[in-house]
Amino acid sequence: SGRLELTSRVAGFSVYVVPALLVIAVVVGLAVGRPETVPALLGMLTAAYGVGLSLVLPISVSLAYALPDTANPFALSSGSGMAKGLLTFAALFGAALITVPLQLLAFLAPDVWLWVGLPVGLLYGAGALLLGLRLTGPLLDRLEIIGLEGYVASEKLAIARHHLLGRLEQSLGLRPGEI
């Protein structure tokens, strides 16, 4: 199902990100000379991470972009770099905006935030992530994914042009070349 696929993506990504969040919280808490803030910082980072994931999931499903046609891991796909950057910035801005209630609590009641920051941040981030998974899973399920294992991208494109587009045009009542 779509929700399982997205949960797997999140789990794989989190293997790298969650330890980094922990390191960031510890380093910042120690750097400012207030190690007692580490749990609260981790709570805020976790909330922002969960909210960010919930915003990125629908973007990754509905606005997916083609990967480069190469085995080179450093190759870039051309033509949509600016759009990808803007989507990333929009998700970052959205995460900052959606976590404003937590930021206000941390700013207006810092002593309270030291005690509740970690559990509240974990719950806030987890709740946002679960909402994102619940809303985006069915979206991914509705997409038609055609698997053509064993073919390179140029062969897949040729198959689509020569066999699938004609059928699609015919089923939609279009003249050849209208798609």
mmCIF file with all atom_site columns, C-alpha atoms in Angstrom:
data_model
loop_
_atom_site.group_PDB
_atom_site.id
_atom_site.type_symbol
_atom_site.label_atom_id
_atom_site.label_alt_id
_atom_site.label_comp_id
_atom_site.label_asym_id
_atom_site.label_entity_id
_atom_site.label_seq_id
_atom_site.pdbx_PDB_ins_code
_atom_site.Cartn_x
_atom_site.Cartn_y
_atom_site.Cartn_z
_atom_site.occupancy
_atom_site.B_iso_or_equiv
_atom_site.pdbx_formal_charge
_atom_site.auth_seq_id
_atom_site.auth_comp_id
_atom_site.auth_asym_id
_atom_site.auth_atom_id
_atom_site.pdbx_PDB_model_num
ATOM 1   C CA . SER A 1 1   ? 0.000   0.000  0.000   1.00 0.00 ? 1   SER A CA 1
ATOM 2   C CA . GLY A 1 2   ? 0.985   3.628  -0.364  1.00 0.00 ? 2   GLY A CA 1
ATOM 3   C CA . ARG A 1 3   ? 1.163   4.230  3.369   1.00 0.00 ? 3   ARG A CA 1
ATOM 4   C CA . LEU A 1 4   ? 3.577   1.314  3.805   1.00 0.00 ? 4   LEU A CA 1
ATOM 5   C CA . GLU A 1 5   ? 5.760   2.594  0.952   1.00 0.00 ? 5   GLU A CA 1
ATOM 6   C CA . LEU A 1 6   ? 5.900   6.080  2.473   1.00 0.00 ? 6   LEU A CA 1
ATOM 7   C CA . THR A 1 7   ? 6.561   4.720  5.964   1.00 0.00 ? 7   THR A CA 1
ATOM 8   C CA . SER A 1 8   ? 9.493   2.767  4.536   1.00 0.00 ? 8   SER A CA 1
ATOM 9   C CA . ARG A 1 9   ? 10.869  5.915  2.908   1.00 0.00 ? 9   ARG A CA 1
ATOM 10  C CA . VAL A 1 10  ? 10.554  7.826  6.181   1.00 0.00 ? 10  VAL A CA 1
ATOM 11  C CA . ALA A 1 11  ? 12.212  5.013  8.159   1.00 0.00 ? 11  ALA A CA 1
ATOM 12  C CA . GLY A 1 12  ? 15.123  4.840  5.734   1.00 0.00 ? 12  GLY A CA 1
ATOM 13  C CA . PHE A 1 13  ? 15.613  8.602  5.788   1.00 0.00 ? 13  PHE A CA 1
ATOM 14  C CA . SER A 1 14  ? 15.289  8.738  9.577   1.00 0.00 ? 14  SER A CA 1
ATOM 15  C CA . VAL A 1 15  ? 18.141  6.277  10.036  1.00 0.00 ? 15  VAL A CA 1
ATOM 16  C CA . TYR A 1 16  ? 20.421  9.129  8.975   1.00 0.00 ? 16  TYR A CA 1
ATOM 17  C CA . VAL A 1 17  ? 18.525  12.181 10.209  1.00 0.00 ? 17  VAL A CA 1
ATOM 18  C CA . VAL A 1 18  ? 17.511  11.231 13.772  1.00 0.00 ? 18  VAL A CA 1
ATOM 19  C CA . PRO A 1 19  ? 21.100  10.660 14.976  1.00 0.00 ? 19  PRO A CA 1
ATOM 20  C CA . ALA A 1 20  ? 22.052  13.978 13.347  1.00 0.00 ? 20  ALA A CA 1
ATOM 21  C CA . LEU A 1 21  ? 19.239  15.727 15.237  1.00 0.00 ? 21  LEU A CA 1
ATOM 22  C CA . LEU A 1 22  ? 20.510  14.240 18.489  1.00 0.00 ? 22  LEU A CA 1
ATOM 23  C CA . VAL A 1 23  ? 24.059  15.426 17.758  1.00 0.00 ? 23  VAL A CA 1
ATOM 24  C CA . ILE A 1 24  ? 22.797  18.904 16.830  1.00 0.00 ? 24  ILE A CA 1
ATOM 25  C CA . ALA A 1 25  ? 20.795  19.197 20.072  1.00 0.00 ? 25  ALA A CA 1
ATOM 26  C CA . VAL A 1 26  ? 23.771  18.089 22.193  1.00 0.00 ? 26  VAL A CA 1
ATOM 27  C CA . VAL A 1 27  ? 26.275  20.334 20.390  1.00 0.00 ? 27  VAL A CA 1
ATOM 28  C CA . VAL A 1 28  ? 24.019  23.417 20.571  1.00 0.00 ? 28  VAL A CA 1
ATOM 29  C CA . GLY A 1 29  ? 23.138  22.804 24.229  1.00 0.00 ? 29  GLY A CA 1
ATOM 30  C CA . LEU A 1 30  ? 26.801  22.443 25.146  1.00 0.00 ? 30  LEU A CA 1
ATOM 31  C CA . ALA A 1 31  ? 27.945  25.309 22.899  1.00 0.00 ? 31  ALA A CA 1
ATOM 32  C CA . VAL A 1 32  ? 25.640  27.802 24.621  1.00 0.00 ? 32  VAL A CA 1
ATOM 33  C CA . GLY A 1 33  ? 26.698  26.525 28.028  1.00 0.00 ? 33  GLY A CA 1
ATOM 34  C CA . ARG A 1 34  ? 23.246  25.155 28.921  1.00 0.00 ? 34  ARG A CA 1
ATOM 35  C CA . PRO A 1 35  ? 23.317  21.360 28.750  1.00 0.00 ? 35  PRO A CA 1
ATOM 36  C CA . GLU A 1 36  ? 19.951  21.221 30.548  1.00 0.00 ? 36  GLU A CA 1
ATOM 37  C CA . THR A 1 37  ? 18.316  22.494 27.341  1.00 0.00 ? 37  THR A CA 1
ATOM 38  C CA . VAL A 1 38  ? 19.368  19.453 25.271  1.00 0.00 ? 38  VAL A CA 1
ATOM 39  C CA . PRO A 1 39  ? 16.073  17.520 25.754  1.00 0.00 ? 39  PRO A CA 1
ATOM 40  C CA . ALA A 1 40  ? 13.974  20.599 24.945  1.00 0.00 ? 40  ALA A CA 1
ATOM 41  C CA . LEU A 1 41  ? 16.104  21.310 21.865  1.00 0.00 ? 41  LEU A CA 1
ATOM 42  C CA . LEU A 1 42  ? 15.717  17.713 20.742  1.00 0.00 ? 42  LEU A CA 1
ATOM 43  C CA . GLY A 1 43  ? 11.949  18.042 21.197  1.00 0.00 ? 43  GLY A CA 1
ATOM 44  C CA . MET A 1 44  ? 11.819  21.148 19.020  1.00 0.00 ? 44  MET A CA 1
ATOM 45  C CA . LEU A 1 45  ? 14.018  19.561 16.345  1.00 0.00 ? 45  LEU A CA 1
ATOM 46  C CA . THR A 1 46  ? 11.895  16.407 16.357  1.00 0.00 ? 46  THR A CA 1
ATOM 47  C CA . ALA A 1 47  ? 8.704   18.446 16.000  1.00 0.00 ? 47  ALA A CA 1
ATOM 48  C CA . ALA A 1 48  ? 10.161  20.365 13.061  1.00 0.00 ? 48  ALA A CA 1
ATOM 49  C CA . TYR A 1 49  ? 11.397  17.116 11.476  1.00 0.00 ? 49  TYR A CA 1
ATOM 50  C CA . GLY A 1 50  ? 7.989   15.438 11.758  1.00 0.00 ? 50  GLY A CA 1
ATOM 51  C CA . VAL A 1 51  ? 6.199   18.485 10.384  1.00 0.00 ? 51  VAL A CA 1
ATOM 52  C CA . GLY A 1 52  ? 8.735   18.785 7.571   1.00 0.00 ? 52  GLY A CA 1
ATOM 53  C CA . LEU A 1 53  ? 8.212   15.153 6.615   1.00 0.00 ? 53  LEU A CA 1
ATOM 54  C CA . SER A 1 54  ? 4.445   15.603 6.633   1.00 0.00 ? 54  SER A CA 1
ATOM 55  C CA . LEU A 1 55  ? 4.840   18.503 4.193   1.00 0.00 ? 55  LEU A CA 1
ATOM 56  C CA . VAL A 1 56  ? 7.363   16.768 1.946   1.00 0.00 ? 56  VAL A CA 1
ATOM 57  C CA . LEU A 1 57  ? 5.432   13.501 1.585   1.00 0.00 ? 57  LEU A CA 1
ATOM 58  C CA . PRO A 1 58  ? 2.616   14.880 -0.601  1.00 0.00 ? 58  PRO A CA 1
ATOM 59  C CA . ILE A 1 59  ? 5.142   16.904 -2.592  1.00 0.00 ? 59  ILE A CA 1
ATOM 60  C CA . SER A 1 60  ? 7.254   13.806 -3.255  1.00 0.00 ? 60  SER A CA 1
ATOM 61  C CA . VAL A 1 61  ? 4.201   11.885 -4.475  1.00 0.00 ? 61  VAL A CA 1
ATOM 62  C CA . SER A 1 62  ? 2.336   14.481 -6.510  1.00 0.00 ? 62  SER A CA 1
ATOM 63  C CA . LEU A 1 63  ? 5.292   16.461 -7.860  1.00 0.00 ? 63  LEU A CA 1
ATOM 64  C CA . ALA A 1 64  ? 7.867   13.729 -8.390  1.00 0.00 ? 64  ALA A CA 1
ATOM 65  C CA . TYR A 1 65  ? 10.636  14.460 -10.844 1.00 0.00 ? 65  TYR A CA 1
ATOM 66  C CA . ALA A 1 66  ? 12.615  12.201 -13.126 1.00 0.00 ? 66  ALA A CA 1
ATOM 67  C CA . LEU A 1 67  ? 15.944  10.857 -12.010 1.00 0.00 ? 67  LEU A CA 1
ATOM 68  C CA . PRO A 1 68  ? 18.908  11.136 -14.350 1.00 0.00 ? 68  PRO A CA 1
ATOM 69  C CA . ASP A 1 69  ? 19.326  8.335  -16.887 1.00 0.00 ? 69  ASP A CA 1
ATOM 70  C CA . THR A 1 70  ? 22.707  7.147  -15.641 1.00 0.00 ? 70  THR A CA 1
ATOM 71  C CA . ALA A 1 71  ? 24.387  4.942  -13.079 1.00 0.00 ? 71  ALA A CA 1
ATOM 72  C CA . ASN A 1 72  ? 26.554  7.874  -11.950 1.00 0.00 ? 72  ASN A CA 1
ATOM 73  C CA . PRO A 1 73  ? 25.444  8.809  -8.396  1.00 0.00 ? 73  PRO A CA 1
ATOM 74  C CA . PHE A 1 74  ? 26.648  12.398 -8.905  1.00 0.00 ? 74  PHE A CA 1
ATOM 75  C CA . ALA A 1 75  ? 24.661  13.022 -12.086 1.00 0.00 ? 75  ALA A CA 1
ATOM 76  C CA . LEU A 1 76  ? 21.927  15.633 -11.943 1.00 0.00 ? 76  LEU A CA 1
ATOM 77  C CA . SER A 1 77  ? 18.706  15.710 -13.870 1.00 0.00 ? 77  SER A CA 1
ATOM 78  C CA . SER A 1 78  ? 18.440  18.906 -15.825 1.00 0.00 ? 78  SER A CA 1
ATOM 79  C CA . GLY A 1 79  ? 15.701  21.435 -16.203 1.00 0.00 ? 79  GLY A CA 1
ATOM 80  C CA . SER A 1 80  ? 13.952  21.399 -12.845 1.00 0.00 ? 80  SER A CA 1
ATOM 81  C CA . GLY A 1 81  ? 16.646  22.432 -10.367 1.00 0.00 ? 81  GLY A CA 1
ATOM 82  C CA . MET A 1 82  ? 15.004  25.743 -9.512  1.00 0.00 ? 82  MET A CA 1
ATOM 83  C CA . ALA A 1 83  ? 11.601  24.148 -8.962  1.00 0.00 ? 83  ALA A CA 1
ATOM 84  C CA . LYS A 1 84  ? 13.118  21.511 -6.671  1.00 0.00 ? 84  LYS A CA 1
ATOM 85  C CA . GLY A 1 85  ? 14.873  24.201 -4.671  1.00 0.00 ? 85  GLY A CA 1
ATOM 86  C CA . LEU A 1 86  ? 11.697  26.239 -4.313  1.00 0.00 ? 86  LEU A CA 1
ATOM 87  C CA . LEU A 1 87  ? 9.741   23.195 -3.120  1.00 0.00 ? 87  LEU A CA 1
ATOM 88  C CA . THR A 1 88  ? 12.419  22.468 -0.521  1.00 0.00 ? 88  THR A CA 1
ATOM 89  C CA . PHE A 1 89  ? 12.334  26.066 0.656   1.00 0.00 ? 89  PHE A CA 1
ATOM 90  C CA . ALA A 1 90  ? 8.523   26.003 0.822   1.00 0.00 ? 90  ALA A CA 1
ATOM 91  C CA . ALA A 1 91  ? 8.589   22.859 2.979   1.00 0.00 ? 91  ALA A CA 1
ATOM 92  C CA . LEU A 1 92  ? 11.206  24.435 5.274   1.00 0.00 ? 92  LEU A CA 1
ATOM 93  C CA . PHE A 1 93  ? 9.152   27.613 5.608   1.00 0.00 ? 93  PHE A CA 1
ATOM 94  C CA . GLY A 1 94  ? 5.985   25.572 6.217   1.00 0.00 ? 94  GLY A CA 1
ATOM 95  C CA . ALA A 1 95  ? 7.653   23.540 8.957   1.00 0.00 ? 95  ALA A CA 1
ATOM 96  C CA . ALA A 1 96  ? 8.851   26.726 10.666  1.00 0.00 ? 96  ALA A CA 1
ATOM 97  C CA . LEU A 1 97  ? 5.363   28.214 10.413  1.00 0.00 ? 97  LEU A CA 1
ATOM 98  C CA . ILE A 1 98  ? 3.529   25.135 11.676  1.00 0.00 ? 98  ILE A CA 1
ATOM 99  C CA . THR A 1 99  ? 5.843   24.838 14.701  1.00 0.00 ? 99  THR A CA 1
ATOM 100 C CA . VAL A 1 100 ? 5.195   28.456 15.765  1.00 0.00 ? 100 VAL A CA 1
ATOM 101 C CA . PRO A 1 101 ? 2.999   27.358 18.725  1.00 0.00 ? 101 PRO A CA 1
ATOM 102 C CA . LEU A 1 102 ? 5.901   25.358 20.122  1.00 0.00 ? 102 LEU A CA 1
ATOM 103 C CA . GLN A 1 103 ? 8.326   28.184 19.475  1.00 0.00 ? 103 GLN A CA 1
ATOM 104 C CA . LEU A 1 104 ? 6.040   30.594 21.320  1.00 0.00 ? 104 LEU A CA 1
ATOM 105 C CA . LEU A 1 105 ? 5.786   28.236 24.285  1.00 0.00 ? 105 LEU A CA 1
ATOM 106 C CA . ALA A 1 106 ? 9.575   27.894 24.375  1.00 0.00 ? 106 ALA A CA 1
ATOM 107 C CA . PHE A 1 107 ? 10.000  31.676 24.206  1.00 0.00 ? 107 PHE A CA 1
ATOM 108 C CA . LEU A 1 108 ? 7.199   32.738 26.584  1.00 0.00 ? 108 LEU A CA 1
ATOM 109 C CA . ALA A 1 109 ? 7.615   29.965 29.166  1.00 0.00 ? 109 ALA A CA 1
ATOM 110 C CA . PRO A 1 110 ? 11.220  28.768 28.932  1.00 0.00 ? 110 PRO A CA 1
ATOM 111 C CA . ASP A 1 111 ? 11.189  27.043 32.334  1.00 0.00 ? 111 ASP A CA 1
ATOM 112 C CA . VAL A 1 112 ? 8.066   25.089 31.399  1.00 0.00 ? 112 VAL A CA 1
ATOM 113 C CA . TRP A 1 113 ? 9.514   24.258 27.990  1.00 0.00 ? 113 TRP A CA 1
ATOM 114 C CA . LEU A 1 114 ? 12.576  22.679 29.618  1.00 0.00 ? 114 LEU A CA 1
ATOM 115 C CA . TRP A 1 115 ? 10.237  20.135 31.233  1.00 0.00 ? 115 TRP A CA 1
ATOM 116 C CA . VAL A 1 116 ? 7.731   19.570 28.445  1.00 0.00 ? 116 VAL A CA 1
ATOM 117 C CA . GLY A 1 117 ? 9.840   20.275 25.350  1.00 0.00 ? 117 GLY A CA 1
ATOM 118 C CA . LEU A 1 118 ? 10.908  16.718 24.643  1.00 0.00 ? 118 LEU A CA 1
ATOM 119 C CA . PRO A 1 119 ? 7.557   14.917 25.087  1.00 0.00 ? 119 PRO A CA 1
ATOM 120 C CA . VAL A 1 120 ? 5.531   17.709 23.472  1.00 0.00 ? 120 VAL A CA 1
ATOM 121 C CA . GLY A 1 121 ? 7.950   17.958 20.551  1.00 0.00 ? 121 GLY A CA 1
ATOM 122 C CA . LEU A 1 122 ? 7.937   14.198 20.035  1.00 0.00 ? 122 LEU A CA 1
ATOM 123 C CA . LEU A 1 123 ? 4.124   14.073 20.093  1.00 0.00 ? 123 LEU A CA 1
ATOM 124 C CA . TYR A 1 124 ? 3.764   17.117 17.837  1.00 0.00 ? 124 TYR A CA 1
ATOM 125 C CA . GLY A 1 125 ? 6.228   15.758 15.268  1.00 0.00 ? 125 GLY A CA 1
ATOM 126 C CA . ALA A 1 126 ? 4.787   12.232 15.405  1.00 0.00 ? 126 ALA A CA 1
ATOM 127 C CA . GLY A 1 127 ? 1.241   13.557 15.070  1.00 0.00 ? 127 GLY A CA 1
ATOM 128 C CA . ALA A 1 128 ? 2.168   15.651 12.049  1.00 0.00 ? 128 ALA A CA 1
ATOM 129 C CA . LEU A 1 129 ? 4.009   12.737 10.456  1.00 0.00 ? 129 LEU A CA 1
ATOM 130 C CA . LEU A 1 130 ? 1.100   10.344 11.015  1.00 0.00 ? 130 LEU A CA 1
ATOM 131 C CA . LEU A 1 131 ? -1.294  12.884 9.510   1.00 0.00 ? 131 LEU A CA 1
ATOM 132 C CA . GLY A 1 132 ? 0.999   13.275 6.490   1.00 0.00 ? 132 GLY A CA 1
ATOM 133 C CA . LEU A 1 133 ? 1.196   9.500  6.051   1.00 0.00 ? 133 LEU A CA 1
ATOM 134 C CA . ARG A 1 134 ? -2.567  9.105  6.425   1.00 0.00 ? 134 ARG A CA 1
ATOM 135 C CA . LEU A 1 135 ? -3.332  11.774 3.814   1.00 0.00 ? 135 LEU A CA 1
ATOM 136 C CA . THR A 1 136 ? -0.553  10.938 1.358   1.00 0.00 ? 136 THR A CA 1
ATOM 137 C CA . GLY A 1 137 ? -0.760  7.121  1.417   1.00 0.00 ? 137 GLY A CA 1
ATOM 138 C CA . PRO A 1 138 ? -4.053  7.007  -0.512  1.00 0.00 ? 138 PRO A CA 1
ATOM 139 C CA . LEU A 1 139 ? -2.661  9.558  -2.983  1.00 0.00 ? 139 LEU A CA 1
ATOM 140 C CA . LEU A 1 140 ? 0.217   7.224  -3.766  1.00 0.00 ? 140 LEU A CA 1
ATOM 141 C CA . ASP A 1 141 ? -2.210  4.289  -4.052  1.00 0.00 ? 141 ASP A CA 1
ATOM 142 C CA . ARG A 1 142 ? -4.178  6.135  -6.746  1.00 0.00 ? 142 ARG A CA 1
ATOM 143 C CA . LEU A 1 143 ? -1.134  6.654  -8.957  1.00 0.00 ? 143 LEU A CA 1
ATOM 144 C CA . GLU A 1 144 ? -0.728  4.234  -11.794 1.00 0.00 ? 144 GLU A CA 1
ATOM 145 C CA . ILE A 1 145 ? 2.773   2.830  -11.639 1.00 0.00 ? 145 ILE A CA 1
ATOM 146 C CA . ILE A 1 146 ? 3.915   0.716  -14.538 1.00 0.00 ? 146 ILE A CA 1
ATOM 147 C CA . GLY A 1 147 ? 6.922   -1.429 -13.696 1.00 0.00 ? 147 GLY A CA 1
ATOM 148 C CA . LEU A 1 148 ? 9.211   -2.266 -16.600 1.00 0.00 ? 148 LEU A CA 1
ATOM 149 C CA . GLU A 1 149 ? 12.084  -4.026 -14.869 1.00 0.00 ? 149 GLU A CA 1
ATOM 150 C CA . GLY A 1 150 ? 14.974  -5.031 -17.048 1.00 0.00 ? 150 GLY A CA 1
ATOM 151 C CA . TYR A 1 151 ? 14.770  -2.005 -19.352 1.00 0.00 ? 151 TYR A CA 1
ATOM 152 C CA . VAL A 1 152 ? 16.886  1.142  -19.251 1.00 0.00 ? 152 VAL A CA 1
ATOM 153 C CA . ALA A 1 153 ? 15.113  4.511  -19.178 1.00 0.00 ? 153 ALA A CA 1
ATOM 154 C CA . SER A 1 154 ? 15.489  5.161  -22.926 1.00 0.00 ? 154 SER A CA 1
ATOM 155 C CA . GLU A 1 155 ? 13.883  1.780  -23.699 1.00 0.00 ? 155 GLU A CA 1
ATOM 156 C CA . LYS A 1 156 ? 11.030  2.499  -21.285 1.00 0.00 ? 156 LYS A CA 1
ATOM 157 C CA . LEU A 1 157 ? 10.422  5.834  -23.004 1.00 0.00 ? 157 LEU A CA 1
ATOM 158 C CA . ALA A 1 158 ? 10.367  4.157  -26.415 1.00 0.00 ? 158 ALA A CA 1
ATOM 159 C CA . ILE A 1 159 ? 7.860   1.571  -25.149 1.00 0.00 ? 159 ILE A CA 1
ATOM 160 C CA . ALA A 1 160 ? 5.640   4.309  -23.759 1.00 0.00 ? 160 ALA A CA 1
ATOM 161 C CA . ARG A 1 161 ? 5.772   6.329  -26.985 1.00 0.00 ? 161 ARG A CA 1
ATOM 162 C CA . HIS A 1 162 ? 5.155   3.431  -29.352 1.00 0.00 ? 162 HIS A CA 1
ATOM 163 C CA . HIS A 1 163 ? 2.661   1.366  -27.380 1.00 0.00 ? 163 HIS A CA 1
ATOM 164 C CA . LEU A 1 164 ? 1.084   3.199  -24.467 1.00 0.00 ? 164 LEU A CA 1
ATOM 165 C CA . LEU A 1 165 ? 0.467   6.672  -25.896 1.00 0.00 ? 165 LEU A CA 1
ATOM 166 C CA . GLY A 1 166 ? -1.501  5.310  -28.858 1.00 0.00 ? 166 GLY A CA 1
ATOM 167 C CA . ARG A 1 167 ? -3.789  3.337  -26.568 1.00 0.00 ? 167 ARG A CA 1
ATOM 168 C CA . LEU A 1 168 ? -4.211  6.332  -24.264 1.00 0.00 ? 168 LEU A CA 1
ATOM 169 C CA . GLU A 1 169 ? -5.087  8.658  -27.145 1.00 0.00 ? 169 GLU A CA 1
ATOM 170 C CA . GLN A 1 170 ? -7.558  6.112  -28.499 1.00 0.00 ? 170 GLN A CA 1
ATOM 171 C CA . SER A 1 171 ? -9.238  5.553  -25.115 1.00 0.00 ? 171 SER A CA 1
ATOM 172 C CA . LEU A 1 172 ? -9.573  9.329  -24.595 1.00 0.00 ? 172 LEU A CA 1
ATOM 173 C CA . GLY A 1 173 ? -10.905 9.914  -28.116 1.00 0.00 ? 173 GLY A CA 1
ATOM 174 C CA . LEU A 1 174 ? -7.929  12.080 -29.146 1.00 0.00 ? 174 LEU A CA 1
ATOM 175 C CA . ARG A 1 175 ? -6.259  12.270 -32.519 1.00 0.00 ? 175 ARG A CA 1
ATOM 176 C CA . PRO A 1 176 ? -2.688  10.953 -32.794 1.00 0.00 ? 176 PRO A CA 1
ATOM 177 C CA . GLY A 1 177 ? -0.157  13.496 -31.536 1.00 0.00 ? 177 GLY A CA 1
ATOM 178 C CA . GLU A 1 178 ? -2.570  15.431 -29.279 1.00 0.00 ? 178 GLU A CA 1
ATOM 179 C CA . ILE A 1 179 ? -0.815  14.203 -26.128 1.00 0.00 ? 179 ILE A CA 1
#
